[in-house]
Amino acid sequence: MAFAANPLSLSVTDAAFESWLRDSGYLEVLDDRATAAGAAAPSPSSSSASRLPDLLRPRADADASLSAFPYAFPSLRSLASLFTLNPFAKLTAEDLTRSTPSWTLEFIGSGDFYSWPAGPSQARMRVQENVRRYARNYAVLSLLVFACSLYKMPVALLGLLVCLFLWELVRFCSDRWHLEERSPGLRQVLIYAAQLATAMVLYMCNLQLAIACAIGVSYAAMIFHAFLRKLTPRTIGGGNQHKRFQPKK
């Protein structure tokens, strides 16, 4: 915890409270606070326009498109922060073994579950936490994208089947003649030959192109979904009820 429990204390600083929320796992509260802070921030263009004389307001309205350009920088900074972020930094093996979240209620949700982050820190928090929450969903999507890539590239699909058959043949020969006990050297030669043949097949059928396309599309879809997806409370007990932290006033 960021601060010691004290029943006599009446309030804590915002920094200490946010640190306690982060350590306690209430990241959805931090996400709501950041979104509310960004929405409540006064617009500099509106405040400056209210102080202008009436004679200058037509000129200000004419230059509204130019004056609004600098205020797009925070949004661009939030988007640019994705290029320096490791989305798998907090991913653990436990995140991959837990049950798959619901595709409709939790993973996709409704339109209210999406918003543009208020800043780079909120964007990083969303991406890393959503990758942990929906790791199994993203894995299934990656497999679907890879399957679609192979469907569009039948030669690559044929090469993949040939590689699988080749390694299955090596395993069958090793088990049939007990090469691991009788002749481990011959078994190693077969493995090297299978690796060389696999590399040649992958090069000739352009399977590496299908893999690269699947990885690129899956990574982009994962990043943008995690970037825009709000940190809603986790469901408990498999139902639709949510456990939400409500700080006392």
XYZ file of N, CA and C in Angstrom:
747
model
N 0.839 -1.198 0.000
C 0.000 0.000 0.000
C 0.869 1.241 0.000
N 0.322 2.319 -0.539
C 1.095 3.543 -0.642
C 1.094 4.323 0.659
N 0.118 4.087 1.547
C 0.069 4.816 2.811
C -0.464 3.862 3.866
N -0.100 4.157 5.122
C -0.527 3.300 6.236
C -1.969 3.599 6.609
N -2.678 2.541 7.007
C -4.070 2.722 7.422
C -4.126 3.519 8.715
N -4.960 4.544 8.751
C -5.088 5.406 9.915
C -6.544 5.829 10.032
N -7.286 5.326 11.016
C -8.710 5.692 11.129
C -8.929 7.151 11.466
N -7.894 7.863 11.950
C -8.049 9.267 12.315
C -7.807 10.205 11.133
N -7.237 9.688 10.037
C -6.967 10.562 8.901
C -8.257 10.828 8.156
N -8.439 12.079 7.745
C -9.661 12.497 7.066
C -9.517 12.470 5.558
N -8.324 12.631 5.046
C -8.138 12.663 3.594
C -6.693 12.331 3.274
N -6.477 11.966 2.029
C -5.138 11.696 1.518
C -4.976 12.473 0.226
N -3.753 12.590 -0.209
C -3.496 13.296 -1.454
C -3.943 12.451 -2.641
N -4.184 13.119 -3.771
C -4.622 12.400 -4.967
C -3.557 11.429 -5.451
N -2.292 11.814 -5.334
C -1.218 10.927 -5.781
C -1.171 9.654 -4.946
N -1.313 9.802 -3.622
C -1.297 8.628 -2.747
C -2.519 7.752 -2.975
N -3.669 8.396 -3.204
C -4.886 7.630 -3.445
C -4.802 6.854 -4.764
N -4.271 7.490 -5.807
C -4.114 6.802 -7.089
C -3.097 5.676 -6.992
N -2.042 5.878 -6.207
C -1.062 4.811 -6.018
C -1.685 3.634 -5.278
N -2.530 3.917 -4.299
C -3.209 2.827 -3.582
C -4.173 2.090 -4.500
N -4.895 2.817 -5.357
C -5.800 2.169 -6.304
C -5.034 1.266 -7.263
N -3.871 1.735 -7.728
C -3.067 0.931 -8.657
C -2.542 -0.333 -7.972
N -2.069 -0.194 -6.716
C -1.543 -1.346 -5.996
C -2.641 -2.330 -5.615
N -3.855 -1.832 -5.415
C -4.971 -2.693 -5.008
C -5.684 -3.328 -6.186
N -5.347 -2.948 -7.408
C -5.960 -3.556 -8.585
C -7.204 -2.868 -9.085
N -7.552 -1.690 -8.555
C -8.725 -0.968 -9.014
C -8.337 -0.038 -10.168
N -7.861 -0.645 -11.269
C -7.417 0.164 -12.397
C -8.581 0.795 -13.137
N -9.776 0.186 -13.059
C -10.917 0.788 -13.740
C -11.295 2.124 -13.116
N -11.042 2.293 -11.808
C -11.311 3.576 -11.157
C -10.337 4.634 -11.659
N -9.071 4.255 -11.821
C -8.089 5.186 -12.378
C -8.451 5.569 -13.807
N -8.950 4.611 -14.565
C -9.344 4.890 -15.942
C -10.514 5.867 -15.982
N -11.496 5.665 -15.086
C -12.637 6.583 -15.018
C -12.213 7.981 -14.585
N -11.285 8.035 -13.631
C -10.828 9.346 -13.163
C -10.080 10.096 -14.266
N -9.242 9.377 -15.022
C -8.495 10.014 -16.102
C -9.422 10.484 -17.212
N -10.442 9.670 -17.532
C -11.396 10.062 -18.570
C -12.215 11.265 -18.130
N -12.645 11.268 -16.860
C -13.421 12.399 -16.355
C -12.579 13.670 -16.297
N -11.304 13.516 -15.933
C -10.425 14.680 -15.884
C -10.196 15.254 -17.276
N -10.054 14.383 -18.275
C -9.873 14.872 -19.635
C -11.114 15.531 -20.192
N -12.298 15.004 -19.827
C -13.538 15.601 -20.313
C -13.849 16.911 -19.607
N -13.431 17.040 -18.335
C -13.722 18.257 -17.583
C -12.712 19.354 -17.809
N -11.628 19.085 -18.536
C -10.614 20.110 -18.777
C -11.191 21.211 -19.645
N -11.046 22.472 -19.281
C -11.600 23.555 -20.090
C -10.876 23.693 -21.407
N -11.612 23.968 -22.424
C -11.028 24.153 -23.750
C -10.410 25.532 -23.850
N -9.132 25.627 -24.216
C -8.506 26.944 -24.319
C -9.143 27.808 -25.400
N -9.617 27.203 -26.468
C -10.208 28.003 -27.532
C -11.501 28.656 -27.089
N -12.321 27.898 -26.283
C -13.577 28.474 -25.830
C -13.355 29.572 -24.806
N -12.375 29.395 -23.906
C -12.139 30.411 -22.888
C -11.563 31.674 -23.493
N -10.689 31.519 -24.483
C -10.121 32.706 -25.107
C -11.130 33.406 -25.991
N -12.029 32.637 -26.614
C -13.036 33.272 -27.466
C -14.028 34.074 -26.659
N -14.290 33.646 -25.397
C -15.224 34.395 -24.575
C -14.658 35.732 -24.138
N -13.329 35.888 -24.122
C -12.738 37.148 -23.699
C -12.485 38.087 -24.874
N -12.714 37.648 -26.093
C -12.459 38.515 -27.233
C -13.561 39.539 -27.390
N -13.243 40.701 -27.882
C -14.284 41.692 -28.181
C -15.184 41.191 -29.297
N -16.366 41.768 -29.380
C -17.334 41.352 -30.376
C -16.839 41.618 -31.786
N -16.008 42.665 -31.975
C -15.535 42.983 -33.316
C -14.551 41.944 -33.829
N -13.880 41.211 -32.891
C -12.880 40.244 -33.297
C -13.421 38.821 -33.376
N -14.652 38.599 -32.938
C -15.178 37.240 -32.926
C -15.388 36.672 -34.326
N -15.807 37.397 -35.341
C -15.888 36.797 -36.676
C -14.536 36.300 -37.175
N -13.464 37.054 -36.870
C -12.139 36.613 -37.278
C -11.744 35.329 -36.525
N -12.120 35.226 -35.258
C -11.796 34.034 -34.481
C -12.556 32.825 -35.006
N -13.833 33.031 -35.391
C -14.593 31.930 -35.946
C -14.018 31.480 -37.282
N -13.485 32.412 -38.045
C -12.905 32.048 -39.339
C -11.626 31.253 -39.174
N -10.886 31.504 -38.092
C -9.635 30.797 -37.845
C -9.806 29.633 -36.876
N -11.060 29.177 -36.692
C -11.290 28.110 -35.713
C -10.617 26.812 -36.133
N -10.630 26.552 -37.427
C -10.006 25.310 -37.891
C -8.500 25.322 -37.662
N -7.865 26.507 -37.811
C -6.428 26.590 -37.581
C -6.088 26.529 -36.101
N -6.909 27.158 -35.266
C -6.626 27.169 -33.832
C -6.887 25.818 -33.186
N -7.727 24.990 -33.809
C -8.021 23.678 -33.233
C -6.921 22.671 -33.518
N -6.026 22.993 -34.440
C -4.984 22.029 -34.801
C -4.033 21.722 -33.652
N -3.561 22.717 -32.867
C -2.646 22.376 -31.772
C -3.264 21.492 -30.703
N -4.611 21.527 -30.554
C -5.238 20.744 -29.495
C -5.394 19.281 -29.878
N -5.035 18.945 -31.110
C -5.021 17.534 -31.510
C -3.724 16.851 -31.104
N -2.737 17.612 -30.613
C -1.458 17.033 -30.222
C -1.586 16.015 -29.084
N -2.403 16.241 -28.027
C -2.531 15.209 -26.990
C -3.029 13.878 -27.531
N -3.989 13.920 -28.468
C -4.486 12.677 -29.055
C -3.406 11.990 -29.871
N -2.626 12.800 -30.609
C -1.537 12.220 -31.389
C -0.443 11.664 -30.478
N -0.195 12.317 -29.350
C 0.791 11.803 -28.396
C 0.341 10.471 -27.816
N -0.964 10.350 -27.505
C -1.473 9.084 -26.978
C -1.320 7.975 -28.000
N -1.578 8.297 -29.268
C -1.433 7.289 -30.314
C 0.031 6.952 -30.570
N 0.898 7.959 -30.525
C 2.324 7.714 -30.770
C 2.975 6.935 -29.633
N 2.403 7.001 -28.437
C 2.989 6.268 -27.311
C 2.890 4.761 -27.493
N 2.028 4.295 -28.401
C 1.900 2.861 -28.643
C 3.145 2.281 -29.297
N 3.901 3.112 -30.027
C 5.069 2.606 -30.738
C 6.246 2.350 -29.793
N 6.200 2.904 -28.601
C 7.276 2.695 -27.621
C 6.811 1.853 -26.442
N 5.720 1.144 -26.620
C 5.118 0.384 -25.523
C 5.255 -1.110 -25.776
N 5.571 -1.829 -24.727
C 5.574 -3.286 -24.774
C 4.265 -3.785 -24.170
N 3.296 -4.201 -24.987
C 1.997 -4.597 -24.430
C 2.049 -5.871 -23.611
N 3.106 -6.666 -23.741
C 3.203 -7.931 -23.016
C 4.084 -7.817 -21.776
N 4.350 -6.600 -21.313
C 5.258 -6.422 -20.181
C 4.699 -7.033 -18.902
N 3.397 -6.944 -18.683
C 2.785 -7.454 -17.458
C 2.045 -8.767 -17.665
N 2.167 -9.370 -18.843
C 1.479 -10.635 -19.120
C 2.187 -11.780 -18.408
N 1.419 -12.621 -17.722
C 1.961 -13.758 -16.998
C 1.316 -15.057 -17.509
N 1.884 -16.170 -17.076
C 1.322 -17.463 -17.477
C -0.068 -17.671 -16.897
N -0.340 -17.086 -15.736
C -1.661 -17.215 -15.131
C -2.735 -16.548 -15.988
N -2.376 -15.460 -16.683
C -3.345 -14.789 -17.546
C -3.751 -15.662 -18.728
N -2.873 -16.550 -19.152
C -3.174 -17.422 -20.289
C -3.930 -18.674 -19.885
N -3.900 -19.028 -18.612
C -4.565 -20.240 -18.150
C -5.957 -19.984 -17.586
N -6.306 -18.741 -17.310
C -7.633 -18.475 -16.777
C -8.688 -18.624 -17.880
N -9.949 -18.648 -17.489
C -11.039 -18.868 -18.438
C -11.146 -17.702 -19.426
N -11.627 -18.020 -20.618
C -11.755 -17.003 -21.665
C -12.923 -16.078 -21.349
N -12.718 -14.756 -21.328
C -13.833 -13.830 -21.087
C -14.891 -13.935 -22.178
N -16.094 -13.537 -21.825
C -17.201 -13.577 -22.774
C -16.910 -12.661 -23.962
N -17.185 -13.151 -25.162
C -16.884 -12.381 -26.362
C -17.827 -11.193 -26.523
N -19.088 -11.360 -26.164
C -20.074 -10.300 -26.385
C -20.173 -9.334 -25.215
N -20.217 -9.853 -23.991
C -20.444 -8.994 -22.827
C -19.169 -8.312 -22.347
N -18.032 -9.009 -22.396
C -16.804 -8.464 -21.830
C -15.824 -7.989 -22.900
N -15.557 -8.834 -23.893
C -14.527 -8.482 -24.874
C -14.998 -7.360 -25.805
N -16.148 -7.522 -26.427
C -16.663 -6.497 -27.347
C -17.443 -5.441 -26.585
N -18.456 -5.860 -25.823
C -19.233 -4.902 -25.046
C -20.080 -4.000 -25.929
N -20.391 -2.844 -25.403
C -21.211 -1.864 -26.115
C -20.369 -0.648 -26.469
N -21.002 0.326 -27.116
C -20.280 1.530 -27.503
C -19.801 2.356 -26.327
N -20.446 2.218 -25.170
C -20.019 2.965 -23.988
C -18.720 2.447 -23.403
N -18.269 1.281 -23.838
C -17.045 0.690 -23.315
C -15.794 1.183 -24.037
N -15.951 2.110 -24.974
C -14.824 2.577 -25.771
C -14.736 4.096 -25.697
N -13.524 4.589 -25.624
C -13.272 6.029 -25.629
C -11.811 6.265 -25.952
N -11.512 7.474 -26.391
C -10.122 7.825 -26.692
C -9.403 8.160 -25.390
N -8.229 7.602 -25.135
C -7.522 7.895 -23.873
C -7.208 9.376 -23.733
N -7.205 9.824 -22.479
C -6.943 11.236 -22.208
C -5.470 11.584 -22.288
N -4.582 10.589 -22.258
C -3.155 10.873 -22.309
C -2.362 9.596 -22.496
N -1.051 9.723 -22.693
C -0.217 8.530 -22.886
C -0.211 7.572 -21.702
N -0.263 8.103 -20.479
C -0.248 7.219 -19.311
C -1.501 6.357 -19.255
N -2.653 6.963 -19.557
C -3.884 6.190 -19.586
C -3.875 5.171 -20.719
N -3.296 5.544 -21.857
C -3.207 4.612 -22.987
C -2.337 3.409 -22.629
N -1.186 3.649 -21.988
C -0.313 2.541 -21.598
C -0.993 1.637 -20.575
N -1.698 2.239 -19.614
C -2.383 1.441 -18.604
C -3.467 0.579 -19.233
N -4.214 1.143 -20.171
C -5.268 0.377 -20.829
C -4.701 -0.793 -21.623
N -3.672 -0.536 -22.409
C -3.129 -1.577 -23.279
C -2.574 -2.735 -22.455
N -1.764 -2.447 -21.454
C -1.152 -3.517 -20.677
C -2.181 -4.302 -19.870
N -3.184 -3.619 -19.330
C -4.183 -4.326 -18.538
C -5.143 -5.107 -19.434
N -5.560 -4.535 -20.558
C -6.472 -5.249 -21.455
C -5.803 -6.454 -22.098
N -4.504 -6.368 -22.372
C -3.795 -7.534 -22.900
C -3.791 -8.658 -21.871
N -3.677 -8.318 -20.606
C -3.740 -9.344 -19.559
C -5.149 -9.924 -19.444
N -6.160 -9.077 -19.513
C -7.529 -9.554 -19.324
C -7.999 -10.412 -20.492
N -7.692 -9.999 -21.704
C -8.237 -10.653 -22.892
C -7.140 -11.364 -23.689
N -6.166 -11.926 -23.006
C -5.065 -12.609 -23.699
C -5.574 -13.805 -24.496
N -6.485 -14.568 -23.940
C -7.008 -15.736 -24.649
C -7.870 -15.318 -25.836
N -8.601 -14.223 -25.706
C -9.385 -13.744 -26.852
C -8.480 -13.305 -27.997
N -7.413 -12.594 -27.649
C -6.478 -12.160 -28.686
C -5.781 -13.360 -29.332
N -5.506 -14.409 -28.572
C -4.872 -15.600 -29.141
C -5.801 -16.285 -30.140
N -7.083 -16.379 -29.798
C -8.044 -16.990 -30.718
C -8.183 -16.144 -31.978
N -8.208 -14.821 -31.827
C -8.278 -13.954 -32.996
C -7.054 -14.121 -33.891
N -5.885 -14.295 -33.284
C -4.667 -14.497 -34.073
C -4.759 -15.777 -34.897
N -5.291 -16.828 -34.286
C -5.450 -18.084 -35.025
C -6.453 -17.936 -36.159
N -7.519 -17.178 -35.928
C -8.503 -16.961 -36.991
C -7.910 -16.155 -38.141
N -7.124 -15.144 -37.808
C -6.486 -14.339 -38.855
C -5.494 -15.189 -39.640
N -4.750 -16.060 -38.941
C -3.810 -16.935 -39.629
C -4.534 -17.921 -40.535
N -5.676 -18.436 -40.074
C -6.463 -19.347 -40.907
C -6.999 -18.631 -42.149
N -7.431 -17.380 -41.978
C -7.897 -16.618 -43.136
C -6.757 -16.336 -44.112
N -5.572 -16.095 -43.591
C -4.408 -15.875 -44.462
C -4.085 -17.127 -45.271
N -4.169 -18.284 -44.630
C -3.914 -19.528 -45.350
C -5.005 -19.808 -46.373
N -6.239 -19.398 -46.063
C -7.333 -19.587 -47.029
C -7.116 -18.732 -48.269
N -6.565 -17.548 -48.081
C -6.275 -16.680 -49.213
C -5.014 -17.102 -49.955
N -4.164 -17.906 -49.328
C -2.904 -18.356 -49.938
C -2.871 -19.884 -49.903
N -3.531 -20.549 -50.841
C -3.594 -22.018 -50.796
C -2.234 -22.685 -50.936
N -1.289 -22.044 -51.637
C 0.046 -22.632 -51.756
C 0.717 -22.689 -50.385
N 0.543 -21.634 -49.585
C 1.102 -21.633 -48.232
C 0.446 -22.701 -47.362
N -0.849 -22.892 -47.535
C -1.551 -23.947 -46.793
C -1.017 -25.318 -47.180
N -0.783 -25.522 -48.458
C -0.219 -26.799 -48.899
C 1.185 -27.013 -48.336
N 1.995 -25.947 -48.298
C 3.326 -26.057 -47.712
C 3.278 -26.390 -46.240
N 2.322 -25.814 -45.522
C 2.180 -26.127 -44.098
C 1.811 -27.589 -43.894
N 0.916 -28.096 -44.725
C 0.539 -29.507 -44.619
C 1.723 -30.421 -44.935
N 2.547 -30.034 -45.915
C 3.719 -30.829 -46.239
C 4.704 -30.847 -45.064
N 4.898 -29.700 -44.410
C 5.810 -29.639 -43.257
C 5.294 -30.502 -42.105
N 3.988 -30.442 -41.850
C 3.420 -31.273 -40.792
C 3.571 -32.757 -41.109
N 3.345 -33.120 -42.369
C 3.514 -34.520 -42.760
C 4.971 -34.965 -42.629
N 5.890 -34.069 -42.962
C 7.312 -34.401 -42.881
C 7.732 -34.693 -41.444
N 7.320 -33.841 -40.516
C 7.699 -34.057 -39.117
C 6.966 -35.241 -38.514
N 5.756 -35.489 -38.968
C 5.056 -36.683 -38.497
C 5.745 -37.948 -39.002
N 6.300 -37.890 -40.219
C 7.045 -39.030 -40.750
C 8.318 -39.269 -39.951
N 9.013 -38.207 -39.556
C 10.212 -38.348 -38.725
C 9.866 -38.970 -37.379
N 8.769 -38.522 -36.778
C 8.363 -39.099 -35.489
C 7.986 -40.571 -35.631
N 7.303 -40.916 -36.718
C 6.906 -42.308 -36.928
C 8.129 -43.206 -37.119
N 9.077 -42.749 -37.908
C 10.290 -43.555 -38.124
C 11.089 -43.716 -36.838
N 11.146 -42.650 -36.043
C 11.890 -42.726 -34.784
C 11.236 -43.704 -33.820
N 9.896 -43.717 -33.756
C 9.202 -44.640 -32.860
C 9.176 -46.063 -33.417
N 9.126 -46.175 -34.738
C 9.011 -47.511 -35.345
C 10.303 -48.305 -35.189
N 11.426 -47.660 -35.379
C 12.709 -48.361 -35.319
C 13.493 -48.064 -34.029
N 12.855 -47.352 -33.095
C 13.479 -47.063 -31.793
C 14.858 -46.420 -31.985
N 14.878 -45.369 -32.815
C 16.158 -44.731 -33.126
C 16.747 -43.996 -31.936
N 15.903 -43.553 -31.017
C 16.424 -42.805 -29.862
C 17.288 -43.694 -28.976
N 16.997 -45.012 -28.892
C 17.795 -45.900 -28.081
C 18.869 -46.621 -28.918
N 18.507 -47.056 -30.120
C 19.428 -47.857 -30.922
C 20.451 -47.008 -31.672
N 19.980 -45.934 -32.296
C 20.893 -45.126 -33.108
C 20.530 -43.647 -32.967
N 20.953 -43.026 -31.880
C 20.626 -41.601 -31.702
C 21.278 -40.713 -32.748
N 22.423 -41.138 -33.297
C 23.059 -40.333 -34.337
C 22.227 -40.268 -35.596
N 21.671 -41.416 -36.005
C 20.806 -41.435 -37.182
C 19.545 -40.606 -36.966
N 19.028 -40.652 -35.762
C 17.840 -39.835 -35.450
C 18.166 -38.352 -35.551
N 19.342 -37.953 -35.101
C 19.742 -36.554 -35.196
C 19.911 -36.137 -36.661
N 20.421 -37.044 -37.486
C 20.560 -36.739 -38.911
C 19.187 -36.543 -39.556
N 18.222 -37.385 -39.192
C 16.866 -37.230 -39.712
C 16.255 -35.891 -39.304
N 16.517 -35.477 -38.080
C 15.978 -34.197 -37.608
C 16.596 -33.039 -38.389
N 17.925 -33.105 -38.617
C 18.575 -32.046 -39.401
C 18.047 -32.013 -40.830
N 17.825 -33.195 -41.423
C 17.282 -33.252 -42.777
C 15.864 -32.697 -42.820
N 15.068 -32.985 -41.793
C 13.703 -32.459 -41.740
C 13.715 -30.943 -41.577
N 14.632 -30.421 -40.802
C 14.729 -28.969 -40.644
C 15.107 -28.295 -41.958
N 16.063 -28.892 -42.678
C 16.458 -28.329 -43.959
C 15.321 -28.389 -44.974
N 14.616 -29.518 -45.011
C 13.490 -29.647 -45.931
C 12.367 -28.687 -45.562
N 12.133 -28.482 -44.262
C 11.095 -27.540 -43.823
C 11.437 -26.119 -44.251
N 12.695 -25.729 -44.087
C 13.103 -24.383 -44.511
C 12.934 -24.198 -46.015
N 13.256 -25.210 -46.804
C 13.091 -25.100 -48.252
C 11.626 -25.010 -48.639
N 10.777 -25.799 -47.993
C 9.339 -25.755 -48.302
C 8.741 -24.413 -47.912
N 9.120 -23.901 -46.741
C 8.597 -22.603 -46.301
C 9.021 -21.491 -47.260
N 10.249 -21.585 -47.765
C 10.721 -20.557 -48.693
C 10.003 -20.650 -50.037
N 9.747 -21.847 -50.498
C 9.147 -22.022 -51.823
C 7.654 -21.697 -51.828
N 6.959 -21.946 -50.738
C 5.503 -21.715 -50.709
C 5.123 -20.393 -50.056
N 6.109 -19.583 -49.650
C 5.857 -18.263 -49.054
C 4.978 -18.352 -47.797
N 5.182 -19.395 -47.016
C 4.432 -19.488 -45.769
C 4.841 -18.396 -44.788
N 6.097 -17.964 -44.875
C 6.538 -16.896 -43.977
C 5.778 -15.600 -44.239
N 5.316 -15.386 -45.491
C 4.522 -14.198 -45.790
C 3.159 -14.266 -45.113
N 2.554 -15.451 -45.124
C 1.269 -15.613 -44.441
C 1.414 -15.418 -42.941
N 2.505 -15.933 -42.377
C 2.740 -15.755 -40.940
C 2.970 -14.284 -40.603
N 3.742 -13.588 -41.435
C 4.004 -12.170 -41.189
C 2.723 -11.355 -41.287
N 1.892 -11.650 -42.276
C 0.625 -10.922 -42.415
C -0.289 -11.186 -41.224
N -0.361 -12.449 -40.795
C -1.215 -12.784 -39.652
C -0.733 -12.095 -38.384
N 0.593 -12.076 -38.169
C 1.128 -11.419 -36.972
C 0.876 -9.916 -37.012
N 1.090 -9.293 -38.178
C 0.887 -7.851 -38.282
C -0.551 -7.439 -38.063
N -1.488 -8.136 -38.717
C -2.909 -7.789 -38.568
C -3.391 -8.068 -37.151
N -2.987 -9.203 -36.588
C -3.417 -9.544 -35.231
C -2.865 -8.561 -34.213
N -1.609 -8.160 -34.370
C -1.003 -7.218 -33.427
C -1.683 -5.851 -33.512
N -1.966 -5.389 -34.736
C -2.634 -4.094 -34.897
C -4.037 -4.123 -34.299
N -4.784 -5.201 -34.546
C -6.130 -5.307 -33.985
C -6.092 -5.360 -32.465
N -5.141 -6.102 -31.903
C -5.016 -6.189 -30.451
C -4.677 -4.843 -29.840
N -3.727 -4.115 -30.444
C -3.299 -2.844 -29.883
C -4.433 -1.827 -29.905
N -5.138 -1.707 -31.015
C -6.189 -0.695 -31.111
C -7.392 -1.052 -30.255
N -7.705 -2.336 -30.121
C -8.804 -2.706 -29.229
C -8.438 -2.403 -27.780
N -7.232 -2.792 -27.369
C -6.804 -2.528 -25.996
C -6.632 -1.037 -25.740
N -6.286 -0.271 -26.783
C -6.087 1.170 -26.665
C -7.403 1.896 -26.436
N -8.462 1.472 -27.109
C -9.755 2.156 -27.023
C -10.684 1.551 -25.977
N -10.412 0.332 -25.530
C -11.307 -0.359 -24.599
C -11.125 0.172 -23.187
N -12.219 0.615 -22.579
C -12.159 1.090 -21.202
C -11.914 -0.070 -20.246
N -11.357 0.260 -19.089
C -11.098 -0.747 -18.063
C -12.336 -0.894 -17.196
N -13.288 -1.676 -17.678
C -14.495 -1.937 -16.916
C -14.197 -2.951 -15.823
N -14.998 -2.980 -14.739
C -14.742 -3.943 -13.662
C -14.855 -5.366 -14.165
N -14.069 -6.248 -13.555
C -14.109 -7.658 -13.909
C -15.403 -8.282 -13.412
N -15.908 -9.248 -14.135
C -17.086 -9.976 -13.682
C -16.676 -10.988 -12.635
N -17.587 -11.314 -11.743
C -17.315 -12.277 -10.672
C -18.376 -13.363 -10.723
N -17.951 -14.563 -10.448
C -18.881 -15.679 -10.386
C -19.450 -16.085 -11.721
N -18.867 -15.608 -12.842
C -19.358 -15.987 -14.150
C -20.636 -15.287 -14.542
N -21.202 -14.411 -13.712
C -22.437 -13.733 -14.034
C -22.186 -12.399 -14.652
N -23.259 -11.591 -14.691
C -23.168 -10.275 -15.301
C -23.010 -9.174 -14.282
N -22.912 -9.540 -13.013
C -22.730 -8.526 -11.993
C -21.277 -8.136 -11.936
N -21.042 -6.887 -11.619
C -19.687 -6.365 -11.581
C -19.365 -5.890 -10.179
N -18.130 -6.046 -9.828
C -17.626 -5.571 -8.542
C -16.916 -4.258 -8.776
N -17.521 -3.186 -8.358
C -16.970 -1.856 -8.595
C -16.581 -1.219 -7.276
N -15.425 -0.596 -7.286
C -14.952 0.117 -6.097
C -15.550 1.497 -6.077
N -16.167 1.863 -4.991
C -16.754 3.189 -4.824
C -16.108 3.861 -3.626
N -15.238 4.835 -3.846
C -14.584 5.485 -2.719
C -15.570 6.271 -1.883
N -15.366 6.215 -0.579
C -16.256 6.945 0.340
C -15.918 8.430 0.309
N -16.949 9.210 0.408
C -16.765 10.671 0.429
C -16.776 11.174 1.866
